[in-house]
């Protein structure tokens, strides 16, 4: 019975191999080089003019690598703050991200990247988009960190990536909202999806593992590696797929100032909310990033550094207040056990970002944007909608993202509960030892291990 | 009385909020997008020729992000070597850098970036310059690490950024010296400013905290993350604002070889200076970077890899000798308690870099530089001054930087001493626990904590 | 006698200083700026057309910095997994890489970069190539980690860099094989060279230090920093010196998907091979990178993402099996004590990469490559050889790399055994304390230290 719940020897290899075989077959059937990665097509176009720099690769690769660092180092290490779940944090992050980016290539391709030949043509932009989709999955992972098996995580990724692609298609191609940095498609969707999953997987006896939910001194320093990388490269994240030229440049700058302001607001609030005026590492590690989330939609717009700093400050304040007051309430009243506080870092700041985007869009004028309007708001430039109309579309997009997250998370949460996928017992949450060979000095005490059998019996 | 000195609940939020509100107001009044980040202006210029790559962003963004990594990861983690000050190192670094880069945008704008419309127009280059200015503040932080409150640090940043901008304006625009990598404006200024501040804040009873001034095994590994990132990205730092083309390319290469040579020199000296021939992590973490500082001025000149390697070797030797022999003397004789040894890593190598720059400038000929002279030494190219004249200007610039550092540091040090800003007691220097919620296993012993009250009484 | 073996006070400074002086002299005599880093030559060419972006720097610098991160952070931290050898891992990596990249500039210059003026002209591409050569040395370092003195490592680097340059010249310029990411020149060569050296330096009494050969919890997290950076930036590594345009873009994409597939395969196998289904950090840290090695040759070819994922999966499987079954056999039967398992991460995947390259090359047709054939297979494009002929050349190149590695490693291993270079006693392998000032809490026990004298007597 014990082995059924936590021994992954059959389950994990089976799901990994099945998924990778499916991926390989589907890639073989559907995926092709696009004209910028295909030797023949590229040279057919470029041999006469010889302009190598026309390849989009040279505009987007530095940003892509920054995004890649955020996905694997940023998210991975941010979650290592738990004293006994460092392996699971960085390595399960690595596993599900590696799967999700392959799967996202297919799903995003199916829903909005198919060529007239029925094939998905890929290049640097599809790689960035796959990393973005992966980001949403990792946000959801943060809400259930330490309380699921790796098989459950892969199952979640299969469905969440699919829903992400559909949601993204609706928001960008049907509603025609703008969301280059993903305040709605990535952060709002990923956060509320994860919160609902966490609600479905609610553990009434989680107090048996609460002593492991904190940090130790050096685990907080590992987490700061994640924080700082996310913070530094967020300008690349928000600008990675914006239009070349002023749009990309402006998005970087708006994000940079929003984050800087957010950091000061976070330190201020963190100290203010402590009786002794002491700073809390949880706030610094997380809330200081909310400024990046909150300009995910409006970053490419003419928000100005001034506007960005106001938004960033607000995001830092909301997020820190959330960690202090809202997370305990979500836990005790709503039965949402949000390990990393994704509601504070991605949920509320994501909604704030969507609102800021809607307001900024509705204030767009030709006088401000000039001919650049075509890049930022093509519908407004074409005269198809007014600026207010674009603002309304932005607001609708937020509703769509929330809807997909809440309904999708609910369904996927119940799927994840199917016993075959395994799950840790309540006594061994936030504990690497059940899935990892852990070096000797770090074994759980004998008492804890013997407690497992009993608990597992209760769970099963 | 105790709470007066270390409880930051009122002070820290107050100063953070006041500063951020001032920043937001001043940004609203004075700061505007430049023509490369403004949608309308950009498209007015570029829609006809369509050349997106003309945007300076694509030349400078990769270097900018490398500099950003140096500021936040490099400086932040380099200082985590202290066994009990990891939170303060990486997170106060994060706080004051986030403030300083906003403030620097304004100060540098006021002194040398104002447009004819009375506005500061910003883009990628102003972001790099803001990060550079922030670097100087973080260097000074290294000299007083563990001995100040975060409020004192923010106060220092307010004044130091302002003085930096004035000093930089005089050196680059009045003296018209060259200093692309900041041997003078950043390193010499930041180091001697910090040393004077450290002198003013001299603590005669610091021996009460000396047992916390060392490292533990893993804190030294965290510090190596900082070292390696600084080392790797220093070529980007020195070249970030040089002219495009050969200048930027050459600066990278000179810095690369200087650092490589410096590393060998540092290992040689570190072993030689130990009785048992054992290497000292303090030397490896710091002195191996001196080669980057020492080519901060001459890196863009025709120094050659050969010349760079000589300079780098010298810098490594001087810096390691400084750690071994000079730091203890500064402490005991001059009452300068230099926590990170900034005199060895930034002070002396900065002066060396200024001298190398002056010599290299005075040897410039049209035969060596060709038409590239206009980029490196515009005054010489225009025939306004001779090469020797440029050399003299370089030497004057060093004097200006030293003057600003010594006088400025003195004034700012006394300001920082004002009791309202708070400061740790002598018994609790280099200790995170006074400003941070620290995870349980890491509490200072009961004895230490009870010792505080007594000591605070003495300090107050 | 004891001091003879482990005290480095004379040896290490002597070899560092001698090597650096030789480097400086040879750089002074032979090394010059190339036309893209020389002020005069650059402006003679470019002042009329003004096209700054023609400088190769802007295409290659972001990739170069990624490679740089792999060399210094990637390799350096990957090896910090050992509980008591973190300083030696990251800092000796730093030392020998700093030397090797200078020496490689000269050796690669002598063998295939000399201009008609008898000088070596250097720029961004030579810096990348120097980092590549350094990579091979660091791979070999992994095979002998913890069992050599820093002087032995520098001696190894002197000879291995030289042999690397000759081997590379033969493979690329005489055999005219393709190997942009170095499956053969870097990974196969570096791994088998290191394995033979490890065989020559075989220690029959290494069991006296085996208790130090494992990890502790946080050392495994430090190692994951190395792993993740290597994994993320491997696309930059494989593409750093490919042709601009589609080739560079395609190489990045192939490597990205190979690695993603490899990660899933590694998790599957790691769990499957454990009785309790528990994942092993050694596998995750290392085998998940084999997918990058295995597309080092074919990455720039029209391998397709589909093909890359198959290759990556195979690499992950082979590598994990190697860690589980082959490493113990190499140790017990063949007397090869491979500390980091370089045979599994670089050796077998390198050979796999060479074979995949040969097969992919032999399947090249003009119908697939179009005019891009000239970039990928110039000999085939010119009609000098058939695709099969190119495949044969690729296979010959593998033989050359293996030959150089085995014979070279043998000779260099014996040179390294010369007593004057010093070496740790069998009782103090994998122990920082003999070469480093280690913070107090980490001292080896008194028993261990007293055991040294005895053992040293036996060794000497």
mmCIF file of C-alpha atoms in Angstrom, chain B residues 145-268:
data_model
loop_
_atom_site.group_PDB
_atom_site.id
_atom_site.type_symbol
_atom_site.label_atom_id
_atom_site.label_comp_id
_atom_site.label_asym_id
_atom_site.label_seq_id
_atom_site.Cartn_x
_atom_site.Cartn_y
_atom_site.Cartn_z
ATOM 1 C CA UNK B 145 28.809 46.035 4.604
ATOM 2 C CA UNK B 146 27.213 44.768 7.773
ATOM 3 C CA UNK B 147 27.707 47.947 9.734
ATOM 4 C CA UNK B 148 24.829 50.135 8.605
ATOM 5 C CA UNK B 149 21.046 50.154 8.581
ATOM 6 C CA UNK B 150 19.175 49.996 5.263
ATOM 7 C CA UNK B 151 18.033 53.565 5.893
ATOM 8 C CA UNK B 152 21.640 54.735 6.139
ATOM 9 C CA UNK B 153 22.329 52.949 2.868
ATOM 10 C CA UNK B 154 19.467 54.694 1.090
ATOM 11 C CA UNK B 155 20.624 58.044 2.452
ATOM 12 C CA UNK B 156 24.097 57.306 1.122
ATOM 13 C CA UNK B 157 22.652 56.380 -2.257
ATOM 14 C CA UNK B 158 20.716 59.651 -2.518
ATOM 15 C CA UNK B 159 23.854 61.735 -2.114
ATOM 16 C CA UNK B 160 26.358 59.465 -3.794
ATOM 17 C CA UNK B 161 24.312 59.210 -6.983
ATOM 18 C CA UNK B 162 24.081 62.980 -7.127
ATOM 19 C CA UNK B 163 27.801 63.443 -6.628
ATOM 20 C CA UNK B 164 28.513 60.680 -9.146
ATOM 21 C CA UNK B 165 26.500 62.495 -11.798
ATOM 22 C CA UNK B 166 28.302 65.788 -11.192
ATOM 23 C CA UNK B 167 31.721 64.143 -11.111
ATOM 24 C CA UNK B 168 30.941 62.199 -14.286
ATOM 25 C CA UNK B 169 29.760 65.349 -16.018
ATOM 26 C CA UNK B 170 32.960 67.202 -15.143
ATOM 27 C CA UNK B 171 35.224 64.324 -16.198
ATOM 28 C CA UNK B 172 33.486 63.492 -19.474
ATOM 29 C CA UNK B 173 32.150 66.860 -20.572
ATOM 30 C CA UNK B 174 34.447 69.494 -19.085
ATOM 31 C CA UNK B 175 37.792 67.746 -18.713
ATOM 32 C CA UNK B 176 36.750 65.654 -21.746
ATOM 33 C CA UNK B 177 38.607 62.584 -20.563
ATOM 34 C CA UNK B 178 37.676 59.107 -21.793
ATOM 35 C CA UNK B 179 36.481 56.522 -19.295
ATOM 36 C CA UNK B 180 34.084 54.081 -20.967
ATOM 37 C CA UNK B 181 34.469 51.327 -18.365
ATOM 38 C CA UNK B 182 34.667 53.712 -15.436
ATOM 39 C CA UNK B 183 38.080 53.092 -13.883
ATOM 40 C CA UNK B 184 37.829 56.651 -12.583
ATOM 41 C CA UNK B 185 34.141 57.571 -12.540
ATOM 42 C CA UNK B 186 32.932 54.265 -11.117
ATOM 43 C CA UNK B 187 35.734 52.371 -9.398
ATOM 44 C CA UNK B 188 38.041 55.065 -8.045
ATOM 45 C CA UNK B 189 35.154 57.302 -7.087
ATOM 46 C CA UNK B 190 33.039 54.506 -5.566
ATOM 47 C CA UNK B 191 35.926 52.967 -3.638
ATOM 48 C CA UNK B 192 37.402 56.090 -2.062
ATOM 49 C CA UNK B 193 33.956 57.480 -1.335
ATOM 50 C CA UNK B 194 33.127 54.261 0.516
ATOM 51 C CA UNK B 195 36.443 54.193 2.342
ATOM 52 C CA UNK B 196 35.965 57.714 3.649
ATOM 53 C CA UNK B 197 32.420 56.898 4.722
ATOM 54 C CA UNK B 198 33.774 53.820 6.479
ATOM 55 C CA UNK B 199 36.336 56.030 8.218
ATOM 56 C CA UNK B 200 33.674 58.462 9.409
ATOM 57 C CA UNK B 201 31.539 55.572 10.662
ATOM 58 C CA UNK B 202 34.554 54.023 12.422
ATOM 59 C CA UNK B 203 33.524 51.629 15.208
ATOM 60 C CA UNK B 204 36.151 51.324 17.939
ATOM 61 C CA UNK B 205 34.403 48.302 19.448
ATOM 62 C CA UNK B 206 33.895 46.307 16.272
ATOM 63 C CA UNK B 207 35.853 43.415 17.815
ATOM 64 C CA UNK B 208 32.561 42.471 19.482
ATOM 65 C CA UNK B 209 31.307 41.351 16.079
ATOM 66 C CA UNK B 210 34.536 40.110 14.509
ATOM 67 C CA UNK B 211 33.601 36.466 15.084
ATOM 68 C CA UNK B 212 30.859 37.001 12.517
ATOM 69 C CA UNK B 213 33.092 38.653 9.939
ATOM 70 C CA UNK B 214 34.262 35.371 8.399
ATOM 71 C CA UNK B 215 32.634 32.944 6.029
ATOM 72 C CA UNK B 216 31.280 29.428 6.211
ATOM 73 C CA UNK B 217 31.896 26.824 3.518
ATOM 74 C CA UNK B 218 28.702 27.352 1.537
ATOM 75 C CA UNK B 219 28.677 31.138 1.932
ATOM 76 C CA UNK B 220 32.002 31.135 0.086
ATOM 77 C CA UNK B 221 30.394 29.182 -2.737
ATOM 78 C CA UNK B 222 27.530 31.682 -2.958
ATOM 79 C CA UNK B 223 30.127 34.432 -3.160
ATOM 80 C CA UNK B 224 31.842 32.617 -6.036
ATOM 81 C CA UNK B 225 28.604 32.918 -8.026
ATOM 82 C CA UNK B 226 29.021 36.672 -7.726
ATOM 83 C CA UNK B 227 32.704 36.551 -8.608
ATOM 84 C CA UNK B 228 32.296 34.411 -11.702
ATOM 85 C CA UNK B 229 29.445 36.516 -13.073
ATOM 86 C CA UNK B 230 31.391 39.714 -12.541
ATOM 87 C CA UNK B 231 34.427 38.144 -14.203
ATOM 88 C CA UNK B 232 32.560 36.767 -17.211
ATOM 89 C CA UNK B 233 30.536 39.865 -17.969
ATOM 90 C CA UNK B 234 33.195 42.494 -17.315
ATOM 91 C CA UNK B 235 33.929 42.670 -21.057
ATOM 92 C CA UNK B 236 30.297 43.731 -21.521
ATOM 93 C CA UNK B 237 30.631 46.291 -18.738
ATOM 94 C CA UNK B 238 33.691 47.994 -20.204
ATOM 95 C CA UNK B 239 32.253 47.981 -23.727
ATOM 96 C CA UNK B 240 28.611 48.761 -22.991
ATOM 97 C CA UNK B 241 28.731 52.398 -24.056
ATOM 98 C CA UNK B 242 31.719 52.487 -26.398
ATOM 99 C CA UNK B 243 31.263 53.341 -30.070
ATOM 100 C CA UNK B 244 29.801 50.611 -32.272
ATOM 101 C CA UNK B 245 32.030 48.488 -34.470
ATOM 102 C CA UNK B 246 35.706 48.030 -33.752
ATOM 103 C CA UNK B 247 35.638 49.974 -30.459
ATOM 104 C CA UNK B 248 33.083 47.738 -28.787
ATOM 105 C CA UNK B 249 34.666 44.599 -30.209
ATOM 106 C CA UNK B 250 38.173 45.624 -29.131
ATOM 107 C CA UNK B 251 37.121 46.615 -25.614
ATOM 108 C CA UNK B 252 35.601 43.179 -25.094
ATOM 109 C CA UNK B 253 38.780 41.500 -26.205
ATOM 110 C CA UNK B 254 41.151 43.617 -24.147
ATOM 111 C CA UNK B 255 39.070 43.042 -21.033
ATOM 112 C CA UNK B 256 38.845 39.296 -21.655
ATOM 113 C CA UNK B 257 42.624 38.889 -21.782
ATOM 114 C CA UNK B 258 43.283 41.235 -18.893
ATOM 115 C CA UNK B 259 40.998 39.209 -16.651
ATOM 116 C CA UNK B 260 42.448 35.870 -17.712
ATOM 117 C CA UNK B 261 45.963 37.054 -16.900
ATOM 118 C CA UNK B 262 44.778 38.585 -13.634
ATOM 119 C CA UNK B 263 43.376 35.256 -12.493
ATOM 120 C CA UNK B 264 46.695 33.471 -12.879
ATOM 121 C CA UNK B 265 48.499 36.278 -11.049
ATOM 122 C CA UNK B 266 45.990 36.115 -8.211
ATOM 123 C CA UNK B 267 46.350 32.360 -7.716
ATOM 124 C CA UNK B 268 50.141 32.721 -7.797
#
